[in-house]
Short mmCIF file of C-alpha atoms in Angstrom, two decimals:
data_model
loop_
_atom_site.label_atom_id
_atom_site.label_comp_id
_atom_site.label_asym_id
_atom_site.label_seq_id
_atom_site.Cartn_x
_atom_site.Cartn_y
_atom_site.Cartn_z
CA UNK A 1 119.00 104.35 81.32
CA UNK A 2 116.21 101.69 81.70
CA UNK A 3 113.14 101.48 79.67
CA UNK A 4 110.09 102.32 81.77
CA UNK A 5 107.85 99.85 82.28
CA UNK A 6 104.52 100.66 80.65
CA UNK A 7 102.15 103.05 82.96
CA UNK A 8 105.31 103.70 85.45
CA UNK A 9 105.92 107.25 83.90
CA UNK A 10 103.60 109.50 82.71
CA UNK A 11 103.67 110.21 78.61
CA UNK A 12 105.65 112.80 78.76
CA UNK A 13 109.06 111.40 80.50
CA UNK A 14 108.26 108.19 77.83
CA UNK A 15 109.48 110.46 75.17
CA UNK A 16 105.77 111.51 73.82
CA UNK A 17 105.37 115.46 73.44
CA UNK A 18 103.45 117.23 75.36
CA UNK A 19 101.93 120.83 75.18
CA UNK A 20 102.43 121.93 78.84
CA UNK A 21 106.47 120.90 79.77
CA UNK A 22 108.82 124.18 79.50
CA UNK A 23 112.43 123.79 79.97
CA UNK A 24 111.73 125.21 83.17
CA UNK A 25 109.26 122.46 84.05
CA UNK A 26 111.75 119.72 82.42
CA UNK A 27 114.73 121.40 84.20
CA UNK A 28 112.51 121.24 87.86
CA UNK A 29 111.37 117.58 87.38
CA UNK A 30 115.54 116.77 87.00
CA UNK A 31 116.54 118.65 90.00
CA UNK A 32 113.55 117.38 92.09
CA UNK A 33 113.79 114.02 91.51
CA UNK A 34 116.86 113.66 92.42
CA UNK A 35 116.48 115.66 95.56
CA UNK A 36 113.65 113.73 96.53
CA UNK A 37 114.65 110.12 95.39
CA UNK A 38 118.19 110.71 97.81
CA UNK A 39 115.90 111.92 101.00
CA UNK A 40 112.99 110.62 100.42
CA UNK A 41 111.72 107.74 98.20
CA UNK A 42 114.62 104.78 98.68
CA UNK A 43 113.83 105.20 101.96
CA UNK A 44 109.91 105.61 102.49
CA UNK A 45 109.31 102.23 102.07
CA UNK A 46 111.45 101.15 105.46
CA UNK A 47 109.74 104.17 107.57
CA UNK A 48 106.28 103.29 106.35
CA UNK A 49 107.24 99.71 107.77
CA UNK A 50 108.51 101.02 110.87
CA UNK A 51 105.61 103.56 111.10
CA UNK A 52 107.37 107.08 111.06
CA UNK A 53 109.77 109.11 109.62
CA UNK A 54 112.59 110.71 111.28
CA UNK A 55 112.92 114.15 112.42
CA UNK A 56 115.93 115.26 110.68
CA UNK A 57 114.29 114.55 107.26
CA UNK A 58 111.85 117.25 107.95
CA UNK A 59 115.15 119.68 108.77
CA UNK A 60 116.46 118.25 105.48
CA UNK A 61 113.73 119.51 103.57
CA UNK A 62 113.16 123.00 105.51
CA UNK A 63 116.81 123.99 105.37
CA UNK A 64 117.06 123.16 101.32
CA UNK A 65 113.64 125.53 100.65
CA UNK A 66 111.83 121.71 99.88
CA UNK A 67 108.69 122.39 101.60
CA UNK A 68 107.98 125.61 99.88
CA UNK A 69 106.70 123.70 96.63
CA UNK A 70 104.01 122.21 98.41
CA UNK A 71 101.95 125.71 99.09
CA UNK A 72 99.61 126.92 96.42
CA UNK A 73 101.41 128.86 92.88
CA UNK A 74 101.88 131.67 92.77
CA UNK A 75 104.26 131.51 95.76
CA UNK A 76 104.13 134.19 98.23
CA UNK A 77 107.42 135.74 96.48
CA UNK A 78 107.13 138.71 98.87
CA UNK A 79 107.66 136.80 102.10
CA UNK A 80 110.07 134.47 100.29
CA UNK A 81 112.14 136.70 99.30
CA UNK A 82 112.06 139.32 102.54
CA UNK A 83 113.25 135.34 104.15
CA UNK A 84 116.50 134.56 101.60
CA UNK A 85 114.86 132.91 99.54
CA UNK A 86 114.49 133.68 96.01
CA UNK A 87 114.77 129.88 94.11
CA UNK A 88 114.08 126.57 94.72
CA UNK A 89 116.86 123.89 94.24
CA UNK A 90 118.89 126.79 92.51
CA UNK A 91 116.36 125.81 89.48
CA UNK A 92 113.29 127.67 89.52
CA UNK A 93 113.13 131.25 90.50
CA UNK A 94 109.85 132.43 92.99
CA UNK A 95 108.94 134.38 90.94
CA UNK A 96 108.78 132.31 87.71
CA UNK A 97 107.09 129.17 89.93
CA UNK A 98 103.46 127.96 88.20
CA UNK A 99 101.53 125.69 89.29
CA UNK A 100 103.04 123.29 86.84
CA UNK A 101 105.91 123.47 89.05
CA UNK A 102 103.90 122.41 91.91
CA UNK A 103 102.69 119.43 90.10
CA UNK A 104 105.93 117.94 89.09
CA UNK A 105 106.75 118.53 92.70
CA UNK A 106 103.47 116.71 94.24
CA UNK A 107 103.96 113.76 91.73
CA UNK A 108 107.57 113.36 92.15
CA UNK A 109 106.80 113.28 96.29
CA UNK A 110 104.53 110.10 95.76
CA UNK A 111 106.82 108.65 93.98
CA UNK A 112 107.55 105.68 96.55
CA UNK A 113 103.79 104.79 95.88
CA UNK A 114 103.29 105.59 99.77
CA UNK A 115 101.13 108.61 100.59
CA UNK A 116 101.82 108.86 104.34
CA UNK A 117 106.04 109.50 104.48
CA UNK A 118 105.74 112.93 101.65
CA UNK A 119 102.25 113.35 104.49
CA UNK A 120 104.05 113.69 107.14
CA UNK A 121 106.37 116.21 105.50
CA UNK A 122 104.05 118.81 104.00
CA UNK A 123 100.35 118.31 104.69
CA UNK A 124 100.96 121.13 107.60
CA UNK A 125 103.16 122.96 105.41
CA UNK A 126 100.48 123.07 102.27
CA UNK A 127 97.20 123.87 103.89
CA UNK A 128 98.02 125.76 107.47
CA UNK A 129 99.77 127.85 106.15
CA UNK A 130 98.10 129.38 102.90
CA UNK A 131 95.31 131.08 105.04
CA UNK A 132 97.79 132.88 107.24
CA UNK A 133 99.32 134.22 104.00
CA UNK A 134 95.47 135.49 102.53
CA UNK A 135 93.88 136.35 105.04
CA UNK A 136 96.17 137.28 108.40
CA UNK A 137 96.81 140.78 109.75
CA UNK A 138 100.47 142.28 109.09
CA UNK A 139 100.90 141.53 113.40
CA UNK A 140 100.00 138.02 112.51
CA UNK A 141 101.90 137.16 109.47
CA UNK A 142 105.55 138.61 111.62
CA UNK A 143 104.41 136.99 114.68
CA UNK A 144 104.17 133.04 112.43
CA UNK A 145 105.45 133.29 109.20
CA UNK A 146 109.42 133.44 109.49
CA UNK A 147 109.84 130.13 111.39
CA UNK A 148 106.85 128.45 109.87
CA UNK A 149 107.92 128.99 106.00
CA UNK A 150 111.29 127.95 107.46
CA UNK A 151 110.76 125.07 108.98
CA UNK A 152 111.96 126.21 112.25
CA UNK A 153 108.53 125.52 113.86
CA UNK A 154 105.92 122.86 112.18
CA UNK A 155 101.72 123.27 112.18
CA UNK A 156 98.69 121.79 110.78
CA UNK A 157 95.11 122.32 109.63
CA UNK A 158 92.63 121.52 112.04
CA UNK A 159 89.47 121.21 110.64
CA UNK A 160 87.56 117.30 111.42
CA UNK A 161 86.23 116.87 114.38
CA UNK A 162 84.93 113.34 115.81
CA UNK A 163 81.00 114.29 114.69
CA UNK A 164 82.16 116.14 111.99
CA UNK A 165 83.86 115.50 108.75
CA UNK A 166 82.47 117.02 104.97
CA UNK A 167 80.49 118.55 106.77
CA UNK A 168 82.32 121.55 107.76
CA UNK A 169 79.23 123.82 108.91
CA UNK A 170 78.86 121.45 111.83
CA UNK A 171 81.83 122.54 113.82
CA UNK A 172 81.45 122.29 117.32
CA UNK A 173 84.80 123.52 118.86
CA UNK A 174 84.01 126.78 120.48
CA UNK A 175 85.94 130.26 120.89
CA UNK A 176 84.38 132.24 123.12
CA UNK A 177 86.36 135.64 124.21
CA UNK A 178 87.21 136.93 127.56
CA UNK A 179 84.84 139.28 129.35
CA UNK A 180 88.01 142.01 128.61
CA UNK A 181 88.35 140.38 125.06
CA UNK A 182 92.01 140.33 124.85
CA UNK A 183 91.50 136.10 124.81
CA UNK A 184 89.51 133.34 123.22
CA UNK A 185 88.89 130.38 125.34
CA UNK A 186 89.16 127.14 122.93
CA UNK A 187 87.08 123.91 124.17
CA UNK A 188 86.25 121.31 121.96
CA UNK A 189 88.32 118.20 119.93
CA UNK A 190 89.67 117.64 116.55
CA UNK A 191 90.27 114.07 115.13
CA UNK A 192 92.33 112.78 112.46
CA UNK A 193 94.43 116.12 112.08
CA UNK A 194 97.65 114.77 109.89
CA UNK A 195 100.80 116.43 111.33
CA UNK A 196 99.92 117.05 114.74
CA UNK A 197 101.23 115.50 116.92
CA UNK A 198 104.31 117.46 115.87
CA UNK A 199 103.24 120.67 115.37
CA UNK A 200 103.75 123.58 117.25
CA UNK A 201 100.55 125.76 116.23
CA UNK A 202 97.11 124.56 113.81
CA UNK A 203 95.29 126.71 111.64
CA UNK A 204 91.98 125.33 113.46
CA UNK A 205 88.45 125.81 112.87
CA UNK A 206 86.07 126.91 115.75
CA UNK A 207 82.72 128.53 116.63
CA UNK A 208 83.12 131.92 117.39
CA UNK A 209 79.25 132.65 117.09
CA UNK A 210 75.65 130.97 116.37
CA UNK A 211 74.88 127.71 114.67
CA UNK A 212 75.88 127.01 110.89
CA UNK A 213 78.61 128.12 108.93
CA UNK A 214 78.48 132.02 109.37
CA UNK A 215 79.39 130.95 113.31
CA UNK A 216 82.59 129.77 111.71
CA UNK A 217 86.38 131.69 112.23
CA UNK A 218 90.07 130.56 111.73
CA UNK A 219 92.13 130.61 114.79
CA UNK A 220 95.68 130.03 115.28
CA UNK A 221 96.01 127.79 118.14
CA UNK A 222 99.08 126.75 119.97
CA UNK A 223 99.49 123.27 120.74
CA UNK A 224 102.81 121.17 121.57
CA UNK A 225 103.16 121.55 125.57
CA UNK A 226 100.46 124.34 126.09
CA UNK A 227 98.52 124.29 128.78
CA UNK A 228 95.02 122.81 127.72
CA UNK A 229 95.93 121.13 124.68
CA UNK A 230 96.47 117.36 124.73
CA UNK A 231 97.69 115.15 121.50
CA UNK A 232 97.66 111.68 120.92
CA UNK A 233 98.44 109.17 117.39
CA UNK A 234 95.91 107.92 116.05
CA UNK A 235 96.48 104.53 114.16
CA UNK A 236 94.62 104.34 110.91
CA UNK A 237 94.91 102.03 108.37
CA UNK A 238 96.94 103.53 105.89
CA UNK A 239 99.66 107.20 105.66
CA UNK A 240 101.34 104.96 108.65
CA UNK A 241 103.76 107.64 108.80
CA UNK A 242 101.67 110.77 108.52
CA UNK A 243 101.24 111.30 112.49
CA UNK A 244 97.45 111.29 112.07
CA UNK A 245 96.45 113.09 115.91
CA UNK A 246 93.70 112.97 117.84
CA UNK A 247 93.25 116.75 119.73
CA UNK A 248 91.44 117.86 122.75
CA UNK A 249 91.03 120.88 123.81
CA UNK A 250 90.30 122.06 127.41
CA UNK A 251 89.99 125.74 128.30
CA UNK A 252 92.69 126.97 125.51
CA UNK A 253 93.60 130.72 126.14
CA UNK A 254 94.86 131.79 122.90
CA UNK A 255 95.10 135.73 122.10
CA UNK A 256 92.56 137.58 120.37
CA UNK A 257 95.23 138.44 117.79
CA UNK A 258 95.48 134.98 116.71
CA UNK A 259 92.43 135.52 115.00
CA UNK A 260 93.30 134.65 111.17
CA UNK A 261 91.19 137.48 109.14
CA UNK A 262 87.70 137.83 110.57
CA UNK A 263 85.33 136.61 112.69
CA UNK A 264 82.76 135.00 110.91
CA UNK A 265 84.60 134.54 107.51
CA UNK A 266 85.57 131.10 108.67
CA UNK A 267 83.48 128.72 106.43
CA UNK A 268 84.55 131.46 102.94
CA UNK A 269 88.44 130.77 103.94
CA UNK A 270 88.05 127.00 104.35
CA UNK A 271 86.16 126.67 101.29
CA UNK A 272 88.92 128.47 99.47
CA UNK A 273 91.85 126.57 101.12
CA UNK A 274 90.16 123.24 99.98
CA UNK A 275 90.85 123.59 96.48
CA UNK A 276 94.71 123.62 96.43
CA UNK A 277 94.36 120.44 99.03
CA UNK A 278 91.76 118.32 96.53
CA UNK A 279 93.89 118.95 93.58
CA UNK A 280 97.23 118.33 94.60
CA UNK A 281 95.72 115.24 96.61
CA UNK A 282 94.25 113.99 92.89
CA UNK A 283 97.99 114.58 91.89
CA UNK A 284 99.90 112.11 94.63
CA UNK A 285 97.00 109.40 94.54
CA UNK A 286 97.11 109.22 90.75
CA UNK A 287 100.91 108.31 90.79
CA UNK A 288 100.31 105.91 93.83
CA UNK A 289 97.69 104.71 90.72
CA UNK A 290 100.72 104.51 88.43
CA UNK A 291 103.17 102.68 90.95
CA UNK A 292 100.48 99.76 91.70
CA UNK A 293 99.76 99.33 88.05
CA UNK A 294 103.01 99.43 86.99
CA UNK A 295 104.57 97.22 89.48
CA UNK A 296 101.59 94.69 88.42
CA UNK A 297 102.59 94.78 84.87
CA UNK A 298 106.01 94.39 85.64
CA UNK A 299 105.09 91.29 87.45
CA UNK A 300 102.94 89.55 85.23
CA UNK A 301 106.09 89.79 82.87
CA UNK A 302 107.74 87.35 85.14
CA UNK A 303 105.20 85.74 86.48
CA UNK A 304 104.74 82.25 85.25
CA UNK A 305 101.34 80.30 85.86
CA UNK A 306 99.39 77.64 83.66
CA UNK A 307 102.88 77.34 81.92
CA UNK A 308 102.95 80.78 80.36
CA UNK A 309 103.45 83.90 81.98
CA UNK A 310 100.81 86.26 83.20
CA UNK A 311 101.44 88.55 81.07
CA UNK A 312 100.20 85.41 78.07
CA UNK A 313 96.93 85.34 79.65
CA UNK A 314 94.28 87.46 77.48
CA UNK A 315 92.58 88.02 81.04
CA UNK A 316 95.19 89.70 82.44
CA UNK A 317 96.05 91.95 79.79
CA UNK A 318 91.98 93.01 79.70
CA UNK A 319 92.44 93.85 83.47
CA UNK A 320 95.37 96.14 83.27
CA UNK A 321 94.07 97.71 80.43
CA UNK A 322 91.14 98.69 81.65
CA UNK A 323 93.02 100.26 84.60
CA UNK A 324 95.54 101.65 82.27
CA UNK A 325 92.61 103.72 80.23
CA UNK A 326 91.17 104.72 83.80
CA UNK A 327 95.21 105.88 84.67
CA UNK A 328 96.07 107.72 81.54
CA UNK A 329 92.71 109.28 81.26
CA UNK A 330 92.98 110.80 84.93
CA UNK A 331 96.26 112.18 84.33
CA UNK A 332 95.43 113.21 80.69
CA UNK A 333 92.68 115.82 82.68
CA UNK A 334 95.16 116.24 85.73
CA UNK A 335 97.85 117.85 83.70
CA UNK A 336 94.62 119.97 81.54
CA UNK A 337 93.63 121.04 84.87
CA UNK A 338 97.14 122.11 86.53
CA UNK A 339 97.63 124.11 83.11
CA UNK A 340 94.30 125.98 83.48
CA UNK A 341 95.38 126.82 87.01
CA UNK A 342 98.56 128.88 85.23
CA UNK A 343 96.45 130.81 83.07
CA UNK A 344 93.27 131.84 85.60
CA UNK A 345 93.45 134.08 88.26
CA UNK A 346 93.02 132.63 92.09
CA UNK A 347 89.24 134.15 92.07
CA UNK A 348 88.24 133.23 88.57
CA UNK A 349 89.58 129.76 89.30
CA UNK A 350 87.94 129.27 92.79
CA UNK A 351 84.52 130.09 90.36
CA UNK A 352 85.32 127.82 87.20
CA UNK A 353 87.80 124.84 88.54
CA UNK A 354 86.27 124.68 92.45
CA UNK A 355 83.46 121.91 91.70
CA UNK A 356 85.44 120.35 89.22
CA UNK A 357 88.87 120.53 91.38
CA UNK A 358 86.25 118.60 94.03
CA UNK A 359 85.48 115.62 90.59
CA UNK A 360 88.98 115.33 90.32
CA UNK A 361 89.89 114.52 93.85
CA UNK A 362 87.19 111.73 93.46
CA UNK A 363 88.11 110.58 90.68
CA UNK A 364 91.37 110.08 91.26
CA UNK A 365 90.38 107.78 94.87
CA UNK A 366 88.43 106.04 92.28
CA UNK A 367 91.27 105.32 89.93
CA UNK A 368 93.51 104.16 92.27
CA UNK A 369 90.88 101.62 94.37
CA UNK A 370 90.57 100.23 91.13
CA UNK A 371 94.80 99.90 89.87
CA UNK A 372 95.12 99.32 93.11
CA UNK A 373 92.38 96.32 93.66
CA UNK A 374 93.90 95.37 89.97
CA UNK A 375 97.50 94.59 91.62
CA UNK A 376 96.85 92.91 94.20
CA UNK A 377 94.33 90.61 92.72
CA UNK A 378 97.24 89.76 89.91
CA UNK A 379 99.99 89.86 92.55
CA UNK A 380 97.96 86.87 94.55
CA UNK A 381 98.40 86.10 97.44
CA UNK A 382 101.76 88.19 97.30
CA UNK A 383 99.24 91.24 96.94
CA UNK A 384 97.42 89.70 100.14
CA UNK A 385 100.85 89.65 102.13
CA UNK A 386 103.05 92.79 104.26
CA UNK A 387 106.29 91.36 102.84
CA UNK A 388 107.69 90.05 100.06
CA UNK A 389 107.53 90.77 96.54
CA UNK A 390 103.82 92.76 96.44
CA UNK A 391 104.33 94.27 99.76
CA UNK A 392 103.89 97.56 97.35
CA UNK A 393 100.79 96.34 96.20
CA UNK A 394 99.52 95.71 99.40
CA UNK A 395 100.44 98.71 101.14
CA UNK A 396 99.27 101.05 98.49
CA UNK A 397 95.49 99.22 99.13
CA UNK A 398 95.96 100.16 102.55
CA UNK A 399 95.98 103.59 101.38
CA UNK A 400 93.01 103.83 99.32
CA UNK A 401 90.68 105.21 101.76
CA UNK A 402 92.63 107.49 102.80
CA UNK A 403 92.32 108.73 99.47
CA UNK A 404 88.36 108.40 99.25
CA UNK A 405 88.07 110.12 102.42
CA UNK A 406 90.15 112.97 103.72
CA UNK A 407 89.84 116.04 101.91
CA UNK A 408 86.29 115.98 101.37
CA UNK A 409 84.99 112.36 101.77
CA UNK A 410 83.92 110.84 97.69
CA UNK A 411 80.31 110.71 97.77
CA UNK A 412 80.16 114.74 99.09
CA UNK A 413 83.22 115.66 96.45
CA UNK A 414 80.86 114.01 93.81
CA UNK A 415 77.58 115.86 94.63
CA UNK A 416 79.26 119.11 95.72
CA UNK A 417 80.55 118.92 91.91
CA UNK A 418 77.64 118.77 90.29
CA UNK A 419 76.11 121.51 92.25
CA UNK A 420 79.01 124.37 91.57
CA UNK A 421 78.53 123.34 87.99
CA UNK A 422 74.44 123.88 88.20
CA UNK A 423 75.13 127.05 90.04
CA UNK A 424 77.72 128.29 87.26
CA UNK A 425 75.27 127.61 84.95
CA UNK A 426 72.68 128.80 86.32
CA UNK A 427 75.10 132.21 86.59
CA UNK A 428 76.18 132.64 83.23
CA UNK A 429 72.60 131.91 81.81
CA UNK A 430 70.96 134.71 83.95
CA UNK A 431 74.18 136.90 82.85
CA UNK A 432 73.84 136.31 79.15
CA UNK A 433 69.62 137.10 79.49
CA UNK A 434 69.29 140.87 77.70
CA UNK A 435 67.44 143.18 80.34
CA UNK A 436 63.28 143.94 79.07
CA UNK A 437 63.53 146.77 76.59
CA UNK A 438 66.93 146.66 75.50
CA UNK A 439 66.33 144.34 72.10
CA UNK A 440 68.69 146.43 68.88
CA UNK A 441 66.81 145.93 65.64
#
């Protein structure tokens, strides 16, 4: 066994103690490592090269239960369970999964330092289909939910549109019903949808009424070869891999019983879904943090220049140590934040963690523009090339707006923060006030 290099692990797998690690969590991170370094990780940097990632990974992962980690802890034990399948890895029970567990799990999938091949596995998987599980009818949940917790058929969240992006209220895509109302008719677009070019059915935003976000509802939407719908690949600058899809929409006759929860409760069920996606989002782009600034410090070991190594140079050790506080730090309140999740209920959570879920996702694109600007500027001109020795560095840079970005673009994460925590201020102050009359002497 290797020493890590410094800032490649976090504390706790250095040997430091840590307050949050059961054996259950230490026993998980064993078992899913080496699931996911054998199918995933010694080979993510090749498919990010050649810009996809083959099908029969995605079958690997169904058929072994590895996509179920990704959806929000609790899991839905019920439907797990009525499906054959009552442990993960033959490690962690259902039932005794936290969101700990789904930490270790997120972290472990970024492990390659590329966001876009673990993208293209789950990002349908983790936010399609939690609002089928909260908020679809019985009819609904057997119509989807056996081949789509399976793996037998593969969605997506459709939420962006070409005009419209944090701002969710805007939505344009309309669903207006049938003069019988047995179907909606779906016309509009969706842009930069990761996952769906593959998928068989979104979880879609659309307009089923007036302007603004009480217009809003959830439909489930068919899409690979039904008539209407037409997909192409978008190429963005990073997640390669992650089938970003471009989706339009022309006179899309979906069934009225598609309808996930009701009309009108759109913009409530969005807001809701957002918070598992921003936090484990802050989880994968801090390690992609850790693997830039820790293949940069295992560089300037090596690296001679000036006739002394990098690593010699008092400028280069005040560079990744400022990036080193800013990487620590955000995983110091990443793991406080993921243990707070395992003690709060969903609701009381949504009310105390929401804004701050939205700071962490922020601050976590902000950590890693900045270990990530730090490695390539000590990589060189290495960090400024595809190949070669800082390829990582390079490729991870790629990927820093899509960390910034989706999921609530930074600038909108960082006000919409601030404003839950006025608002839960304002709440518990007007709470705490004693009602005219009622003073005890």
């Amino acid at each position: 066994m290797k020493q890590p290099i410094p800032f490649s692990e976090p504390p706790a797998l250095c040997g430091l103690p840590s307050p949050y690690y059961t054996p259950s969590h230490v026993a998980w991170r064993k078992a899913c490592r080496s699931f996911i370094d054998e199918n995933l990780t010694q080979h993510a940097m090749d498919w990010e090269r050649e810009g996809f990632v083959p099908e029969d990974v995605f079958h690997q992962f169904a058929s072994s239960n590895m996509l179920v980690p990704s959806l929000p802890a609790p899991l839905p034990i019920q439907w797990l369970k009525k499906l054959g399948i009552h442990d993960i890895l033959n490690t962690v029970k259902v039932e005794d999964w936290d969101y700990i567990h789904t930490a270790i799990y997120t972290d472990e999938m970024t492990r390659s330092g590329l966001q876009g091949p673990a993208a293209s596995l789950t990002t349908g998987f983790s936010y399609a289909i939690p609002p089928i599980l909260k908020f679809g009818s019985q009819q609904l949940q057997e119509r989807f939910l056996p081949a789509l917790l399976l793996g037998k058929k593969r969605t997506c969240i459709a939420i962006t549109e070409p005009n419209t992006g944090s701002d969710v209220a805007g939505i344009q895509t309309t669903a207006t019903k049938t003069p019988d109302g047995k179907h909606y008719i779906v016309n509009g677009t969706k842009k930069w949808i990761t996952n769906g070019i593959w998928s068989s059915y979104a979880t879609m935003a659309v307009r089923t009424s007036g302007p603004g976000p009480a217009g809003l509802s959830l439909l489930l939407v068919p899409l690979l070869d039904y008539p209407g719908v037409s997909m192409r690949k978008i190429k963005v600058a990073g997640h390669l891999t992650s089938g970003t899809t471009f989706i339009e929409l022309d006179e899309v006759k979906v069934p009225v019983e598609n309808l996930i929860g009701q009309e009108g409760q759109g913009m409530k069920y969005i807001m809701t879904n957002f918070n598992h996606e921003r936090l484990t989002i802050a989880i994968g782009v801090t390690r992609q943090a850790r693997v830039a600034l820790a293949a940069a410090f295992e560089y300037c070991l090596q690296r001679e220049a000036f006739g002394k190594t990098l690593m010699e140079q008092p400028v280069v050790r005040h560079r990744l140590a400022k990036a080193g506080a800013l990487l620590e730090s955000q995983w110091a309140w990443i793991e406080q934040f993921v243990y707070q999740m395992t003690k709060l209920g969903k609701v009381e959570a949504d009310v105390e963690l929401g804004g701050l879920t939205a700071l962490a996702k922020a601050q976590a694109g902000i950590v890693l523009d900045e270990c990530a600007r730090c490695a390539v500027l000590l990589f060189g001109g290495n960090g400024f090339t595809t190949t070669g020795r800082g390829e990582i560095a390079e490729r991870i840079y790629r990927d820093v707006p899509g960390a910034r970005v989706p999921g609530g673009s930074e600038d909108v994460m960082l006000d919409l923060a601030v404003r839950q925590l006025v608002k839960n201020y304002q709440n518990k102050s007007k709470a705490l006030e004693r009602p005219k009359g009622s003073s005890k002497l």
